[in-house]
Amino acid sequence: MRKLLFVAAGMLLLFQTRLKAQELYVFTEPASNMAAKSIGVRITQEGSFNSRANRTMPELMLSFNKKLMVHGQAFLSDMDNRYRLEGGSVYGKYRFLSIDDAQQHFRAAAFGRLSTSKRKVYTEDINLEGDNSGVQGGLIFTQLLHKLALSATVSYTKAFDLDELRGNPSLPVANQMLGYSLSSGYLMLPFVYKNYNQPNFNLYFEMLGKTNPETGHSYLDLAPALQVILNSRTRIDLGYRFEVAGKMDNRFTKNMFLVRAEFNFFNALK
């Protein structure tokens, strides 16, 4: 009987993981969390075709329960003529609303990020994943409709030590930033679930924007991406974002590619 219950629980976890696969956005986070008591390990490689710069971000993710999870990141890059550690970040997300139905659900979550970076600032943009020290808070709303998942994010970011780290005194003031995104994900394969070993193929399309409320300057990026999930534990992302409107000069995220590998360990936390 105990063995049967264990198998049933495992199949339920697998079903939930596959059902939410198309919510694993590449450039943004969903309102949903990882499976409770699980650990995730990521390695993300970003590169800019504008400056030929590269950034590596190792990341550890801990899911304490179905509502609360925490990420820890480190940032390394070759942007200052040598490959070095730039800083780090702590990200937390709390899911405060869940509305469930058959093959669909709605989630709402609040998130916050605290980052530190020793890089000089050469752009009006505020990027807390390597370029700036600062704090960020926001809300995420995610709707799953069978194979389609839609998500919207709004955020406010405040930069630290901007005057001391400003590399170009002629830059417009960017002490704060408003962020917004709209993301969609579609489960392409499998058409019908048959066994644990079937890979998932997901197609994503995201719109990523920011506005400097002090100057009114803004930009909007489009970001298509592909994703493969193997055995419901291993995830591989490939994405590219490019600017279609607005202007903020010299930002690293303009015309940026992303490659990521992620490994998940279920029931790893006691």
Coordinates of N, CA and C in Angstrom, one line a residue, residues 89-214:
S89 N 23.2 38.4 -6.1 CA 21.8 38.8 -6.0 C 21.1 37.8 -5.2
V90 N 20.1 38.2 -4.4 CA 19.2 37.4 -3.7 C 17.8 37.7 -4.2
Y91 N 17.0 36.7 -4.6 CA 15.6 36.9 -5.1 C 14.7 36.1 -4.3
G92 N 13.6 36.6 -3.9 CA 12.5 35.9 -3.2 C 11.2 36.1 -3.8
K93 N 10.3 35.1 -3.8 CA 9.0 35.2 -4.4 C 8.0 34.5 -3.5
Y94 N 6.9 35.1 -3.3 CA 5.8 34.6 -2.5 C 4.5 34.6 -3.3
R95 N 3.9 33.4 -3.5 CA 2.7 33.3 -4.2 C 1.5 33.4 -3.2
F96 N 0.7 34.5 -3.4 CA -0.3 34.8 -2.4 C -1.7 34.5 -2.9
L97 N -1.9 34.1 -4.2 CA -3.2 33.7 -4.7 C -3.1 32.6 -5.7
S98 N -4.0 31.6 -5.5 CA -4.1 30.4 -6.4 C -5.6 30.1 -6.7
I99 N -5.9 30.1 -7.9 CA -7.3 29.7 -8.3 C -7.2 28.5 -9.3
D100 N -7.6 27.4 -9.0 CA -7.4 26.2 -9.7 C -8.6 25.6 -10.4
D101 N -8.5 25.1 -11.6 CA -9.6 24.4 -12.3 C -9.0 23.3 -13.1
A102 N -9.8 22.6 -13.9 CA -9.3 21.5 -14.7 C -8.4 22.0 -15.8
Q103 N -7.2 21.6 -15.9 CA -6.2 22.0 -16.9 C -6.0 23.5 -17.0
Q104 N -6.3 24.2 -16.0 CA -6.1 25.7 -16.0 C -6.0 26.2 -14.6
H105 N -5.2 27.3 -14.4 CA -5.2 27.9 -13.1 C -4.7 29.3 -13.3
F106 N -4.9 30.1 -12.2 CA -4.4 31.5 -12.1 C -3.6 31.6 -10.9
R107 N -2.4 32.3 -11.0 CA -1.5 32.5 -9.9 C -1.2 34.0 -9.8
A108 N -1.0 34.5 -8.6 CA -0.5 35.8 -8.4 C 0.6 35.8 -7.3
A109 N 1.7 36.5 -7.5 CA 2.8 36.4 -6.6 C 3.5 37.8 -6.5
A110 N 4.1 38.0 -5.3 CA 5.0 39.2 -5.1 C 6.4 38.8 -5.0
F111 N 7.3 39.6 -5.5 CA 8.7 39.2 -5.5 C 9.6 40.4 -5.2
G112 N 10.8 40.1 -4.7 CA 11.8 41.1 -4.4 C 13.2 40.7 -4.7
R113 N 14.0 41.6 -5.0 CA 15.4 41.3 -5.4 C 16.3 42.3 -4.7
L114 N 17.5 41.9 -4.2 CA 18.5 42.7 -3.7 C 19.8 42.3 -4.3
S115 N 20.5 43.3 -5.0 CA 21.7 43.0 -5.8 C 22.8 43.9 -5.4
T116 N 24.0 43.4 -5.6 CA 25.2 44.2 -5.5 C 26.1 44.0 -6.7
S117 N 26.8 45.0 -7.2 CA 27.7 44.9 -8.3 C 28.8 46.0 -8.2
K118 N 30.0 45.6 -8.5 CA 31.1 46.6 -8.4 C 31.4 47.2 -9.8
R119 N 30.6 46.9 -10.8 CA 30.8 47.5 -12.1 C 30.5 49.0 -12.2
K120 N 31.2 49.7 -13.0 CA 30.9 51.1 -13.3 C 29.7 51.1 -14.2
V121 N 28.9 52.2 -14.1 CA 27.6 52.3 -14.9 C 27.8 53.1 -16.1
Y122 N 27.5 52.5 -17.3 CA 27.7 53.3 -18.5 C 26.4 53.3 -19.3
T123 N 25.3 53.1 -18.7 CA 24.0 53.1 -19.4 C 22.9 53.7 -18.5
E124 N 21.9 54.2 -19.1 CA 20.7 54.7 -18.3 C 19.9 53.6 -17.8
D125 N 20.0 52.4 -18.4 CA 19.2 51.2 -17.9 C 19.7 50.8 -16.5
I126 N 18.8 50.2 -15.7 CA 19.2 49.6 -14.5 C 18.9 48.1 -14.6
N127 N 20.0 47.3 -14.5 CA 19.9 45.9 -14.6 C 20.5 45.3 -13.4
L128 N 19.7 44.7 -12.5 CA 20.1 44.1 -11.3 C 20.7 42.7 -11.4
E129 N 20.9 42.2 -12.6 CA 21.5 40.9 -12.9 C 22.9 41.2 -13.4
G130 N 23.7 41.9 -12.6 CA 25.1 42.1 -13.0 C 25.6 43.5 -13.1
D131 N 24.8 44.4 -13.6 CA 25.2 45.7 -14.0 C 25.1 46.8 -12.8
N132 N 24.1 46.6 -11.9 CA 23.8 47.6 -10.9 C 23.6 47.0 -9.5
S133 N 23.9 47.8 -8.5 CA 23.5 47.5 -7.2 C 22.1 48.2 -7.0
G134 N 21.2 47.5 -6.3 CA 19.9 48.1 -6.1 C 18.9 47.1 -5.5
V135 N 17.7 47.6 -5.4 CA 16.6 46.8 -4.8 C 15.4 46.9 -5.8
Q136 N 14.7 45.8 -5.9 CA 13.5 45.7 -6.8 C 12.4 45.0 -6.1
G137 N 11.2 45.4 -6.4 CA 10.0 44.7 -6.0 C 8.9 44.8 -7.1
G138 N 8.0 43.8 -7.0 CA 7.0 43.8 -8.1 C 6.0 42.7 -7.9
L139 N 5.1 42.6 -8.9 CA 4.0 41.6 -8.9 C 4.0 40.8 -10.2
I140 N 3.6 39.6 -10.1 CA 3.5 38.7 -11.2 C 2.1 38.1 -11.3
F141 N 1.5 38.0 -12.4 CA 0.2 37.4 -12.6 C 0.3 36.4 -13.8
T142 N -0.1 35.1 -13.5 CA 0.1 34.1 -14.5 C -1.2 33.3 -14.7
Q143 N -1.6 33.1 -15.9 CA -2.8 32.3 -16.3 C -2.4 31.2 -17.2
L144 N -2.7 30.0 -16.7 CA -2.5 28.8 -17.5 C -3.9 28.3 -18.1
L145 N -3.9 28.1 -19.5 CA -5.1 27.7 -20.2 C -4.7 26.5 -21.0
H146 N -4.7 25.3 -20.4 CA -4.3 24.0 -21.0 C -2.8 24.1 -21.5
K147 N -2.6 24.3 -22.8 CA -1.2 24.3 -23.3 C -0.6 25.7 -23.5
L148 N -1.5 26.7 -23.2 CA -1.0 28.1 -23.3 C -0.9 28.7 -21.9
A149 N 0.2 29.4 -21.7 CA 0.4 30.1 -20.4 C 0.7 31.6 -20.7
L150 N 0.0 32.5 -20.0 CA 0.2 33.9 -20.2 C 0.6 34.5 -18.9
S151 N 1.5 35.5 -18.9 CA 2.0 36.1 -17.6 C 2.3 37.5 -17.8
A152 N 2.0 38.4 -16.8 CA 2.4 39.8 -16.8 C 3.1 40.1 -15.5
T153 N 4.1 41.0 -15.7 CA 4.9 41.4 -14.5 C 5.0 42.9 -14.5
V154 N 4.9 43.5 -13.3 CA 5.2 44.9 -13.1 C 6.2 45.1 -12.0
S155 N 7.1 46.0 -12.1 CA 8.1 46.1 -11.1 C 8.6 47.6 -10.9
Y156 N 9.2 47.8 -9.8 CA 9.9 49.1 -9.5 C 11.3 48.8 -9.0
T157 N 12.3 49.5 -9.6 CA 13.7 49.2 -9.2 C 14.4 50.5 -8.8
K158 N 15.1 50.5 -7.7 CA 15.9 51.6 -7.2 C 17.4 51.2 -7.1
A159 N 18.2 52.1 -7.8 CA 19.6 51.8 -7.9 C 20.3 52.4 -6.7
F160 N 21.4 51.7 -6.3 CA 22.3 52.2 -5.2 C 23.6 52.7 -5.7
D161 N 24.2 53.6 -5.0 CA 25.6 54.1 -5.3 C 25.8 54.5 -6.7
L162 N 24.8 55.2 -7.3 CA 24.9 55.5 -8.7 C 25.9 56.6 -9.0
D163 N 26.0 57.6 -8.1 CA 27.0 58.6 -8.3 C 28.4 58.1 -8.2
E164 N 28.6 57.2 -7.3 CA 30.0 56.7 -7.1 C 30.4 55.8 -8.2
L165 N 29.5 55.1 -8.8 CA 29.8 54.1 -9.8 C 29.6 54.5 -11.2
R166 N 29.1 55.7 -11.4 CA 28.8 56.2 -12.7 C 30.1 56.3 -13.5
G167 N 30.2 55.6 -14.6 CA 31.4 55.6 -15.5 C 31.4 56.7 -16.5
N168 N 30.2 57.3 -16.8 CA 30.0 58.4 -17.8 C 29.2 59.5 -17.1
P169 N 29.8 60.6 -16.7 CA 29.0 61.7 -16.0 C 28.0 62.3 -16.9
S170 N 28.0 62.2 -18.2 CA 27.1 62.8 -19.1 C 25.8 62.0 -19.3
L171 N 25.7 60.8 -18.6 CA 24.5 59.9 -18.8 C 23.3 60.6 -18.1
P172 N 22.1 60.4 -18.7 CA 20.9 60.8 -18.0 C 20.7 60.2 -16.6
V173 N 20.1 60.8 -15.7 CA 19.9 60.3 -14.4 C 19.0 59.0 -14.4
A174 N 19.4 58.0 -13.8 CA 18.6 56.7 -13.7 C 18.7 56.1 -12.3
N175 N 18.2 56.8 -11.4 CA 18.1 56.3 -10.0 C 17.0 55.3 -9.8
Q176 N 16.0 55.3 -10.7 CA 14.9 54.4 -10.5 C 14.4 54.0 -11.9
M177 N 13.6 52.9 -11.9 CA 13.2 52.4 -13.2 C 11.8 51.6 -13.0
L178 N 10.9 51.8 -13.9 CA 9.7 51.0 -13.9 C 9.8 49.9 -15.0
G179 N 9.5 48.7 -14.6 CA 9.6 47.6 -15.5 C 8.3 46.9 -15.7
Y180 N 8.1 46.3 -16.9 CA 6.9 45.7 -17.3 C 7.2 44.6 -18.3
S181 N 6.4 43.5 -18.3 CA 6.6 42.5 -19.3 C 5.3 41.7 -19.5
L182 N 5.2 41.2 -20.7 CA 4.1 40.3 -21.0 C 4.7 39.1 -21.7
S183 N 4.4 37.9 -21.2 CA 5.0 36.7 -21.6 C 4.0 35.6 -22.0
S184 N 4.3 34.8 -23.0 CA 3.4 33.7 -23.4 C 4.3 32.5 -23.7
G185 N 3.7 31.3 -23.3 CA 4.4 30.1 -23.5 C 3.5 29.0 -24.0
Y186 N 3.9 28.2 -25.0 CA 3.0 27.2 -25.5 C 3.7 25.8 -25.6
L187 N 3.0 24.8 -25.1 CA 3.6 23.5 -25.0 C 3.4 22.8 -26.4
M188 N 4.5 22.7 -27.2 CA 4.4 22.1 -28.5 C 4.3 20.6 -28.5
L189 N 5.2 20.0 -27.7 CA 5.2 18.5 -27.6 C 5.4 18.1 -26.1
P190 N 4.9 17.0 -25.7 CA 4.2 15.9 -26.5 C 2.7 16.3 -26.8
F191 N 2.2 15.8 -27.8 CA 0.8 15.9 -28.1 C -0.1 15.2 -27.1
V192 N 0.4 14.0 -26.7 CA -0.3 13.2 -25.7 C 0.8 12.6 -24.8
Y193 N 0.6 12.7 -23.5 CA 1.5 12.2 -22.5 C 1.4 10.7 -22.4
K194 N 2.6 10.0 -22.5 CA 2.6 8.5 -22.5 C 3.5 8.0 -21.4
N195 N 4.6 8.6 -21.2 CA 5.5 8.0 -20.2 C 6.5 9.2 -19.6
Y196 N 7.2 8.8 -18.6 CA 8.0 9.8 -17.9 C 9.2 10.3 -18.7
N197 N 9.6 9.5 -19.7 CA 10.8 9.9 -20.5 C 10.5 10.8 -21.7
Q198 N 9.3 11.1 -21.9 CA 9.0 12.0 -23.0 C 9.5 13.4 -22.8
P199 N 10.2 14.0 -23.7 CA 10.7 15.4 -23.6 C 9.5 16.4 -23.9
N200 N 9.6 17.5 -23.2 CA 8.7 18.6 -23.5 C 9.4 19.6 -24.4
F201 N 8.7 20.2 -25.4 CA 9.2 21.2 -26.2 C 8.3 22.4 -26.1
N202 N 8.8 23.6 -25.6 CA 8.0 24.8 -25.4 C 8.5 25.9 -26.2
L203 N 7.6 26.7 -26.7 CA 7.9 27.9 -27.5 C 7.4 29.1 -26.7
Y204 N 8.3 30.1 -26.6 CA 8.0 31.3 -25.8 C 8.1 32.6 -26.7
F205 N 7.3 33.6 -26.3 CA 7.4 34.9 -26.9 C 7.2 35.9 -25.8
E206 N 8.1 36.8 -25.5 CA 8.0 37.7 -24.4 C 8.3 39.1 -24.9
M207 N 7.6 40.1 -24.3 CA 7.8 41.5 -24.5 C 8.3 42.1 -23.2
L208 N 9.5 42.8 -23.2 CA 10.1 43.2 -22.0 C 10.4 44.7 -22.2
G209 N 9.9 45.5 -21.2 CA 10.0 47.0 -21.3 C 10.4 47.6 -20.0
K210 N 11.0 48.8 -20.1 CA 11.3 49.6 -18.9 C 11.2 51.1 -19.3
T211 N 10.9 51.9 -18.2 CA 10.8 53.3 -18.4 C 11.5 54.0 -17.2
N212 N 12.3 55.0 -17.5 CA 12.9 55.9 -16.5 C 11.9 57.0 -16.2
P213 N 11.2 57.0 -15.0 CA 10.2 58.0 -14.7 C 10.8 59.4 -14.6
E214 N 12.1 59.6 -14.4 CA 12.7 60.9 -14.3 C 12.9 61.6 -15.6

